Short mmCIF file of C-alpha atoms in Angstrom, two decimals:
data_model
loop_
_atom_site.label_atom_id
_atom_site.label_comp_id
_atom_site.label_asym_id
_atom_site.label_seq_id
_atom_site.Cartn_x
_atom_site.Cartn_y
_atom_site.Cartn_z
CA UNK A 145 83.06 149.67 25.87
CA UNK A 146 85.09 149.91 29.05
CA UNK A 147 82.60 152.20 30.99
CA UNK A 148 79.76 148.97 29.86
CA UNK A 149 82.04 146.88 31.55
CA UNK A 150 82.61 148.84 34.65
CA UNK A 151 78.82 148.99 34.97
CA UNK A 152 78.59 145.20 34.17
CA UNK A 153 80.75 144.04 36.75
CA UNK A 154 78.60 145.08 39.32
CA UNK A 155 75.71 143.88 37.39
CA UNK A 156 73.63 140.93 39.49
CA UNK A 157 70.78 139.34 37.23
CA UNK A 158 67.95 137.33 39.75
CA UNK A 159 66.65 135.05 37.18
CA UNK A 160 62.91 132.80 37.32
CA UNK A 161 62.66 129.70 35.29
CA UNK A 162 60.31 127.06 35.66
CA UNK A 163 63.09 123.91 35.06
CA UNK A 164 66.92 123.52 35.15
CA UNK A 165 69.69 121.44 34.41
CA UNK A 166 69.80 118.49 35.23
CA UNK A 167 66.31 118.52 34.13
CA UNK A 168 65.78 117.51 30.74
CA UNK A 169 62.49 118.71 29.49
CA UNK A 170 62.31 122.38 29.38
CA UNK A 171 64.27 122.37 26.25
CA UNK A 172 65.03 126.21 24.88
CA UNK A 173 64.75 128.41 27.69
CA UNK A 174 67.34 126.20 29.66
CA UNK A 175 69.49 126.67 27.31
CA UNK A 176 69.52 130.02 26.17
CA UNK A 177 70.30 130.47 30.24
CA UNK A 178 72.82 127.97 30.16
CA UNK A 179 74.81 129.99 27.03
CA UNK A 180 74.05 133.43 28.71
CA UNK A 181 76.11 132.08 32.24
CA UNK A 182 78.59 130.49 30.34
CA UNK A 183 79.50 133.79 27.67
CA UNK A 184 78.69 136.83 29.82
CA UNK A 185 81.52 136.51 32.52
CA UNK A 186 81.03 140.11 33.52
CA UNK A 187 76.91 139.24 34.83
CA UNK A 188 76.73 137.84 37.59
CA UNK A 189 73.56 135.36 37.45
CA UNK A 190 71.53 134.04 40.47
CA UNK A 191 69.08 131.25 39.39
CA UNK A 192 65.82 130.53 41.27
CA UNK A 193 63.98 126.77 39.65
CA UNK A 194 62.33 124.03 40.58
CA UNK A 195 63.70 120.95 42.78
CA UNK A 196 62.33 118.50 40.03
CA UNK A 197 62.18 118.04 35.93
CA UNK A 198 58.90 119.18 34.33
CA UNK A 199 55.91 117.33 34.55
CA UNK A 200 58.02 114.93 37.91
CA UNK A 201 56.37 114.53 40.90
CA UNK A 202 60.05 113.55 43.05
CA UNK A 203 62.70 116.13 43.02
CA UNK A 204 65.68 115.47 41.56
CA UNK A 205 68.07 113.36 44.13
CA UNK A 206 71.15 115.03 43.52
CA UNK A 207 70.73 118.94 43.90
CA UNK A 208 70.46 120.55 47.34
CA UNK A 209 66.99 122.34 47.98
CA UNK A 210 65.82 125.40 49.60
CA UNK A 211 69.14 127.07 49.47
CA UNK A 212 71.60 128.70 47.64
CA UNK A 213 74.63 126.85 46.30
CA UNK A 214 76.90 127.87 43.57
CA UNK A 215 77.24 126.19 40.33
CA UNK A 216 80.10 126.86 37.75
CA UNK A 217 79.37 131.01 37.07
CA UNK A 218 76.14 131.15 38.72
CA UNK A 219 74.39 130.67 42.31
CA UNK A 220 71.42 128.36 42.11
CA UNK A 221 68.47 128.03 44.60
CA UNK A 222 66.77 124.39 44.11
CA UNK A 223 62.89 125.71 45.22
CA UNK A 224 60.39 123.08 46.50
CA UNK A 225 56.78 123.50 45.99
CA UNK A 226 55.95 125.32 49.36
CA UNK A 227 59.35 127.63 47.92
CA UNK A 228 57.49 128.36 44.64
CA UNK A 229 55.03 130.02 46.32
CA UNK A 230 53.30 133.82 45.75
CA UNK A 231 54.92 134.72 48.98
CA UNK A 232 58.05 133.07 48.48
CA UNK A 233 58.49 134.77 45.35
CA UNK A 234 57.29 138.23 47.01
CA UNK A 235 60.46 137.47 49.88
CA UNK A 236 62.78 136.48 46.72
CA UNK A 237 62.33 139.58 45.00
CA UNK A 238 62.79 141.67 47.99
CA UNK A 239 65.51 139.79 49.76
CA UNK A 240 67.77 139.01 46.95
CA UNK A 241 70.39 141.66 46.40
CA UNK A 242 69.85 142.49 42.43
CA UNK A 243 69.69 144.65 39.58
CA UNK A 244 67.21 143.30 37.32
CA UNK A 245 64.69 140.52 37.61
CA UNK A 246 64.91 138.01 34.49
CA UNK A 247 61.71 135.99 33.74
CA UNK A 248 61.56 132.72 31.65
CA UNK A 249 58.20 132.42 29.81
CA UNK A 250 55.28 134.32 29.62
CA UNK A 251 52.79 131.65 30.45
CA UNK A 252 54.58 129.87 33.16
CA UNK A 253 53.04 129.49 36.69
CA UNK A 254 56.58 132.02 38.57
CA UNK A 255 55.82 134.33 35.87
CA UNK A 256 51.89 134.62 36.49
CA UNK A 257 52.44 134.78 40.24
CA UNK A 258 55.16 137.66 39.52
CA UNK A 259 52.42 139.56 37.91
CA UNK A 260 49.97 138.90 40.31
CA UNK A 261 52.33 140.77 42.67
CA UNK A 262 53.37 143.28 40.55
CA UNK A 263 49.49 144.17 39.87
CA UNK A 264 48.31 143.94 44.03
CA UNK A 265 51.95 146.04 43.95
CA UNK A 266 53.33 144.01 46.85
CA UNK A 267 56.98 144.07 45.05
CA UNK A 268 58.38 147.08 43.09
CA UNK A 269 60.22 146.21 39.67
CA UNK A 270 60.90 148.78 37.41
CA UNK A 271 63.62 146.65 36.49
CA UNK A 272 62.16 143.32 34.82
CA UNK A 273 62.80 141.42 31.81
CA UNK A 274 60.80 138.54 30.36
CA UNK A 275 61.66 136.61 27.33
CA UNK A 276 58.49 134.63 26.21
CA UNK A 277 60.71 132.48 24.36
CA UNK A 278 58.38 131.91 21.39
CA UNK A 279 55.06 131.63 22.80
CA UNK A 280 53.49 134.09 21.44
CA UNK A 281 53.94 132.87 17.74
CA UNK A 282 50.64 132.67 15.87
CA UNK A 283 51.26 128.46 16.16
CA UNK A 284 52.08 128.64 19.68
CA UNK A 285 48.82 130.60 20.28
CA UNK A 286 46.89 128.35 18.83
CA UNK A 287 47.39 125.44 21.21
CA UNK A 288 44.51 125.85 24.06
CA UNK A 289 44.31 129.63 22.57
CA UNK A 290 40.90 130.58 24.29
CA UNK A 291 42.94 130.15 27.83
CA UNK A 292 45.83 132.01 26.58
CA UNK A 293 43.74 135.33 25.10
CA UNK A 294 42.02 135.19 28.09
CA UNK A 295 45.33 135.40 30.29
CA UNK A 296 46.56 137.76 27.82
CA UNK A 297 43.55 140.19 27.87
CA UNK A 298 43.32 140.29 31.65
CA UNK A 299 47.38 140.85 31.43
CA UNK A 300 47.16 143.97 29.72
CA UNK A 301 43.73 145.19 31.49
CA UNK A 302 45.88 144.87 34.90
CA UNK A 303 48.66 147.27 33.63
CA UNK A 304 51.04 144.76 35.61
CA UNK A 305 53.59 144.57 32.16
CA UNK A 306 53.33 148.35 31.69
CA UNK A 307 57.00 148.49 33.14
CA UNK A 308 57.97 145.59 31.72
CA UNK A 309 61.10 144.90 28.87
CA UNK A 310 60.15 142.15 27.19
CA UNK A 311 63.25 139.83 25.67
CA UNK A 312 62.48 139.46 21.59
CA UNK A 313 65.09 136.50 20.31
CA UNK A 314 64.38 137.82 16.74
CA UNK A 315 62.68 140.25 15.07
CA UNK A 316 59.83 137.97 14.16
CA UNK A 317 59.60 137.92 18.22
CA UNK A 318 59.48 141.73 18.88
CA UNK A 319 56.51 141.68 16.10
CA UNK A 320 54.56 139.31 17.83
CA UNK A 321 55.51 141.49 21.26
CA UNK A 322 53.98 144.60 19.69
CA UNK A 323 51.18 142.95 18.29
CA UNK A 324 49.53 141.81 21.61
CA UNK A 325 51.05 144.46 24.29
CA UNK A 326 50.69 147.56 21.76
CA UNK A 327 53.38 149.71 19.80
CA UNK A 328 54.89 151.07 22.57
CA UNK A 329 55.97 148.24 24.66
CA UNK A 330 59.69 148.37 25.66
CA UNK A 331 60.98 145.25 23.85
CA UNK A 332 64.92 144.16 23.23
CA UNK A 333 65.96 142.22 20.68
CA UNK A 334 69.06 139.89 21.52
CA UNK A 335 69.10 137.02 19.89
CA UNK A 336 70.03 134.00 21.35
CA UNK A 337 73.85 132.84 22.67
CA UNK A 338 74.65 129.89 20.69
CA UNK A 339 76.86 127.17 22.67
CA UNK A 340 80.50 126.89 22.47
CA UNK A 341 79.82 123.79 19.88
CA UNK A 342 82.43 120.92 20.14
CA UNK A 343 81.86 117.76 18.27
CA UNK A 344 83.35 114.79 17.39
CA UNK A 345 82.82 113.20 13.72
CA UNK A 346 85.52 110.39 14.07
CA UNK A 347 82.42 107.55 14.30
CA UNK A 348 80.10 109.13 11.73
CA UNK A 349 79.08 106.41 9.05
CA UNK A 350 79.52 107.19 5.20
CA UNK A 351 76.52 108.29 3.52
CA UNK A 352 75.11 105.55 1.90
CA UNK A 353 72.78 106.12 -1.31
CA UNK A 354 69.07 104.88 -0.98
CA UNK A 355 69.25 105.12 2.87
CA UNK A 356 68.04 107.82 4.76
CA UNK A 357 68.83 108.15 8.65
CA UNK A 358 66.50 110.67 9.91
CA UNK A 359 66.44 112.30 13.36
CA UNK A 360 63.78 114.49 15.58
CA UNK A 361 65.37 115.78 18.79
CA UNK A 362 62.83 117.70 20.76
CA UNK A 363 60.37 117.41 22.68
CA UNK A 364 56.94 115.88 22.09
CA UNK A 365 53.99 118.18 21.97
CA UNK A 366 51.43 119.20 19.12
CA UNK A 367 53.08 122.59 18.49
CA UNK A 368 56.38 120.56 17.20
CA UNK A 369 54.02 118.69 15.12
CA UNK A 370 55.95 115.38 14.92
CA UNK A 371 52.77 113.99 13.29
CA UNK A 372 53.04 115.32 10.28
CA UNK A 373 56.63 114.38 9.60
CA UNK A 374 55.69 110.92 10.19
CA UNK A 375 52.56 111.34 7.51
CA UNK A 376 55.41 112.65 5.12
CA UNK A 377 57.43 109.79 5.71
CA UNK A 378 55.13 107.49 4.90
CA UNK A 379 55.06 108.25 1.25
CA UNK A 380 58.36 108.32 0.91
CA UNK A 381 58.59 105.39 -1.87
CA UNK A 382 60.01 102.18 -1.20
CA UNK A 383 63.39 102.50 -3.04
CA UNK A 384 64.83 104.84 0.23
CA UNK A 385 65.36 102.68 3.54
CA UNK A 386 64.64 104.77 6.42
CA UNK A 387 65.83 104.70 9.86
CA UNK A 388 63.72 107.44 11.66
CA UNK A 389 64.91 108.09 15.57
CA UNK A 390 62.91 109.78 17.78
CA UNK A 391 64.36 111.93 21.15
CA UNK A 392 63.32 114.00 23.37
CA UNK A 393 60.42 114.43 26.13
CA UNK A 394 57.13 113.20 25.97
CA UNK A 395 55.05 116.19 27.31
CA UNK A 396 51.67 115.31 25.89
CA UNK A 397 50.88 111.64 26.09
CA UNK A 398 47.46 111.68 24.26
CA UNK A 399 49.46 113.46 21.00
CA UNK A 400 52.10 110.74 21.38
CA UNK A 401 49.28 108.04 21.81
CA UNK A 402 48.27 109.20 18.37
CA UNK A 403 51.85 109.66 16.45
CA UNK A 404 52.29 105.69 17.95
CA UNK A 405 49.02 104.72 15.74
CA UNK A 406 50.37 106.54 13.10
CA UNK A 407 54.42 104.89 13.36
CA UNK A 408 52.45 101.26 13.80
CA UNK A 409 50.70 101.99 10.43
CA UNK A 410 54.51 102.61 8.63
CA UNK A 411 55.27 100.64 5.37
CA UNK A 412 57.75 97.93 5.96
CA UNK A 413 60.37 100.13 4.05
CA UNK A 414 60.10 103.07 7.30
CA UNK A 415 61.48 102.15 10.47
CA UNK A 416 60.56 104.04 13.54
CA UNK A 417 62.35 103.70 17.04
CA UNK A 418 61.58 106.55 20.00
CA UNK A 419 64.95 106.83 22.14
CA UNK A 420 63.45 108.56 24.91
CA UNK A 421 64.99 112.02 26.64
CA UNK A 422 68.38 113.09 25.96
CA UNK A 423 70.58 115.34 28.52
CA UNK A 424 71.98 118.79 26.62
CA UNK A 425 75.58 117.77 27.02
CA UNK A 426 74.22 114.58 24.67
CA UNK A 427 73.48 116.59 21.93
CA UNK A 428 76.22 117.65 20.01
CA UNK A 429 76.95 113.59 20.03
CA UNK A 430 73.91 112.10 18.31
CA UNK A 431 73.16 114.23 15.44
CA UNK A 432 76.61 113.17 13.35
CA UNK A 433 74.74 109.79 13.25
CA UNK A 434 72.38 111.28 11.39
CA UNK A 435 71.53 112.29 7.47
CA UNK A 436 68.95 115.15 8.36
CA UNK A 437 67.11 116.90 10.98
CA UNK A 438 63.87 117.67 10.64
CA UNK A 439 61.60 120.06 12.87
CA UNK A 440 58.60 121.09 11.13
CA UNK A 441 57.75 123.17 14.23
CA UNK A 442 54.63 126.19 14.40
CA UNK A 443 56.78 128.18 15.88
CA UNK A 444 60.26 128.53 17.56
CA UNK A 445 61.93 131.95 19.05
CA UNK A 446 65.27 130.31 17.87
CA UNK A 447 65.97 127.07 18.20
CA UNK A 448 68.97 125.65 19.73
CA UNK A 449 68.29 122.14 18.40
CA UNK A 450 68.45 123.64 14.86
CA UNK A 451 72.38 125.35 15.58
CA UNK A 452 73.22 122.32 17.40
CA UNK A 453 72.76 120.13 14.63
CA UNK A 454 74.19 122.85 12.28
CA UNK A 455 77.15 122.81 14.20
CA UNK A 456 77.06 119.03 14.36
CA UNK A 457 77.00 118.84 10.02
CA UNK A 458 74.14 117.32 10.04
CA UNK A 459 71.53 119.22 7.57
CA UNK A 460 68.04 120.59 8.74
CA UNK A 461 64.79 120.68 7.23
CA UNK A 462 62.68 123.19 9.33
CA UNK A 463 59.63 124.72 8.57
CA UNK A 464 59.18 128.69 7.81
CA UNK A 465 58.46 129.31 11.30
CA UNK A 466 61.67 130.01 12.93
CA UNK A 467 64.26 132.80 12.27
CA UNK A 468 66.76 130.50 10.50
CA UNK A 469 66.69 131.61 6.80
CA UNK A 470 68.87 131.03 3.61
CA UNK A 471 69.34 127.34 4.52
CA UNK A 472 69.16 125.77 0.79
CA UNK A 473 71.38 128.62 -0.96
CA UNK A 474 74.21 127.88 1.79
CA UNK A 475 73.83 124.32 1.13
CA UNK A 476 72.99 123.74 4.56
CA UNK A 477 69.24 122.65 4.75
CA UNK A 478 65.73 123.59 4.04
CA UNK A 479 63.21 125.69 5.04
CA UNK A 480 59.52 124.57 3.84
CA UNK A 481 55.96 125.93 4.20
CA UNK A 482 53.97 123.19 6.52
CA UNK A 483 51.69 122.76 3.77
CA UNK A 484 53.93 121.82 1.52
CA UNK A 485 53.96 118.24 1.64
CA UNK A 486 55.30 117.28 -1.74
CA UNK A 487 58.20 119.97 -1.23
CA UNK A 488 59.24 117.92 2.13
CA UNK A 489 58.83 114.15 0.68
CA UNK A 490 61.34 115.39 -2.42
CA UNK A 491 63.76 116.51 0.52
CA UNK A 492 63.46 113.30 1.91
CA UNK A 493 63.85 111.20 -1.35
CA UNK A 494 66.68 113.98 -2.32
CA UNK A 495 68.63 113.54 0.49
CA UNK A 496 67.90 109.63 0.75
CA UNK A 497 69.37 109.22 -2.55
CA UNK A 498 72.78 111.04 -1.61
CA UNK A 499 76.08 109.43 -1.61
CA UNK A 500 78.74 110.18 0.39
CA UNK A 501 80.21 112.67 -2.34
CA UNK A 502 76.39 114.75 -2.24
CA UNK A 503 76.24 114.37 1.67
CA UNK A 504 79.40 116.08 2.36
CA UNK A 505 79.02 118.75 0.57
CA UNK A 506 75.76 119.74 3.23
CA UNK A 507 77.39 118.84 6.06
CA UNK A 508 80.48 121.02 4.80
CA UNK A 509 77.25 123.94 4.30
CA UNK A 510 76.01 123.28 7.68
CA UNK A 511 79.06 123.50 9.44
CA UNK A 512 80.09 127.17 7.39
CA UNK A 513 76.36 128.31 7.74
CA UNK A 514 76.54 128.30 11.51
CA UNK A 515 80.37 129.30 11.90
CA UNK A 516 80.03 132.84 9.98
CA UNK A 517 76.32 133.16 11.56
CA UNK A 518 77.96 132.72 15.07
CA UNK A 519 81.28 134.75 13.85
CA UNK A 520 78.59 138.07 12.52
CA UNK A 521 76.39 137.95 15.57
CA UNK A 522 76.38 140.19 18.29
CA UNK A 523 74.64 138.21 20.52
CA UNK A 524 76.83 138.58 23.87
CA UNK A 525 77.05 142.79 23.32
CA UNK A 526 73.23 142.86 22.79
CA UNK A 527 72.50 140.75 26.14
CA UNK A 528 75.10 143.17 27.89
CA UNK A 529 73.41 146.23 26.38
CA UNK A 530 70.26 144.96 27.40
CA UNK A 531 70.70 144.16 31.22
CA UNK A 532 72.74 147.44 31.80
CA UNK A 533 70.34 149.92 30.02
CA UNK A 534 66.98 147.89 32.17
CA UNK A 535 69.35 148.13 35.29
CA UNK A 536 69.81 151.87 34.31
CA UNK A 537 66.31 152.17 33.27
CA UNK A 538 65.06 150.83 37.14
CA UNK A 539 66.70 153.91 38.78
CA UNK A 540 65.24 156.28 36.65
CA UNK A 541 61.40 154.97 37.04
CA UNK A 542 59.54 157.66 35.27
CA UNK A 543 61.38 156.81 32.10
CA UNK A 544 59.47 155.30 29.36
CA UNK A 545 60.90 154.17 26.19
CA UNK A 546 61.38 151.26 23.29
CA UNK A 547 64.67 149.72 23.03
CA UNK A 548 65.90 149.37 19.26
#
């Protein structure tokens, strides 16, 4: 290990992502960055975003823009729209001393621009990463699919990923890697940095039996699928009061136009209340308030929301399409087909029906579940391993290989 750290100390990581703190609505991606800066002291991490939240039209008021400033661990460069340019990104890459070029989502409008000069070869990177973060799940796909094959067809046609290293979270990720970019495509799997989780339980309520306080944190979109947990709540019967709180962005506004028809149509027993956006240093906060979280997402690379309310001790119920597994036999959650509706009402009722006595034995679950995940991982080594051997890899260009 000390000769990876020698070659990590010099190690400077330019890094593209559509939205950063203190924007609230890019979810994931900001924080798996946010986790990498704060763990891996021995990267150095230069972070090139927008001047304004996702989906704003005014930049944020409080963040200098068009220049570099430093931030905590990392340098940070605040780009307005004339900034986020092709040929802003083509000076970027060329003027900004690094060692490997880290890109946040495949279909994002930095990434498709990076491409664009990687095919017309006006930059030179032997030495990128991107992490798709999830989107190129079977459920993500399916959301305005035709555009996304298409993208994806003329990706691979243009050769422009052929050098790529591609960033798998899991190894449900790498599959879905290999499955559209071939066998051969260089892909890392390093799952994601959890966050140093610190919580405070003092003001959590006791668990009272035939109440249920339920809780969505994410954001609002059709692949999160927020409409059918409120079709399962509705038959929960009328013996459980439920208090169901709603956070996070509200990306598509037609989808939440039709989950509002659906809340206004609750029986008297189900109570529905939307909270609005939520900051990530809020997090950790909300969820002991909380009996469960549920997320019956199509798709997620990891989920942060899911360790954060882990770590919190407040019980998930998640659908089968993320890489969190085991949930029920560690007493810390559930993990449920999204076609099995009668299996998520009895979690409802099940956990509605708790006492104190029942409910603390799954937050007790939740909490160990996530402490001896975090405790086994190897997170942190395999980000280090993966940034030296691509910086290692960009020297040697003819190289061609797979990463384990």
């Amino acid at each position: 290990m000390g000769s990876t750290n020698q070659i990590q100390s010099q190690m400077k990581i330019l890094t593209i992502i559509r939205c950063f703190r203190p924007g609230a609505r890019f979810g994931g991606p900001v924080r798996s960055l946010e986790n990498m800066v704060e763990n891996i002291r021995s990267v150095k991490f230069d972070i090139y975003t927008a001047d304004r939240d996702l989906g704003d039209t005014d930049p944020y008021e409080s963040v200098v823009r068009d220049a570099w400033t430093t931030s905590g661990m990392a340098r940070l460069f605040y780009a307005s729209p004339r900034n986020r340019r092709s040929w802003a990104l083509r000076n970027l890459v060329k003027n900004t001393d690094h060692d490997v070029l880290y890109l946040n989502g495949l279909f994002e409008p930095d990434t498709r621009r990076i491409f664009w000069l990687l095919w017309m070869r006006l930059i030179d990177q032997g030495k990128t990463i991107l992490a798709p973060h999830g989107v190129l799940s079977p459920g993500a796909l399916a959301i305005k699919k035709r555009k996304k094959m298409l993208f994806l067809r003329l990706l691979r046609f243009s050769g422009a990923c052929r050098r790529v290293t591609w960033h798998a979270a899991s190894s449900d990720e790498a599959q879905n890697i290999r499955h559209h970019f071939g066998e051969d495509a260089r892909v890392f799997i390093a799952p994601a940095i959890p966050a140093n989780s610190k919580h405070d339980e003092s003001q959590r309520d006791l668990k009272k039996a035939g109440r249920l306080r339920l809780i969505y944190l994410s954001s609002i979109s059709r692949n999160k699928n927020l409409h059918l947990t409120l079709e399962f709540l509705s038959r929960i019967p009328s013996n459980i009061e439920v208090d169901f709180d709603i956070f996070g962005p509200i990306l598509d506004r037609a989808y939440w136009n039709s989950c509002q028809t659906a809340i206004n149509k609750m029986p008297s027993h189900v109570r529905v209340a939307y909270k609005g956006a939520v900051s990530a240093d809020q997090v950790l906060g909300i969820f002991p308030f909380y009996d469960l979280f549920v997320l019956l997402t199509e798709g997620e690379n990891y989920g942060h929301v899911i360790a954060e309310s882990l770590a919190s001790g407040t019980p998930v119920l998640i659908s089968d399409q993320t890489p969190w597994r085991n949930l029920e036999e560690k007493a810390a959650g559930w993990v449920l087909r999204l076609d099995d509706e009668g299996g998520v009402v009895d979690v409802f009722v099940s956990v509605g029906e708790m006492d104190e006595s029942d409910h603390s034995r799954l937050r007790k679950g939740a909490k160990n579940y996530i402490s001896e995940r975090q405790k086994s991982g190897k997170a942190i080594e395999a980000h280090v391993n993966m940034f030296t051997e691509v910086g290692m890899w960009g020297s040697r260009k003819s190289r061609s290989a797979t990463a384990p």
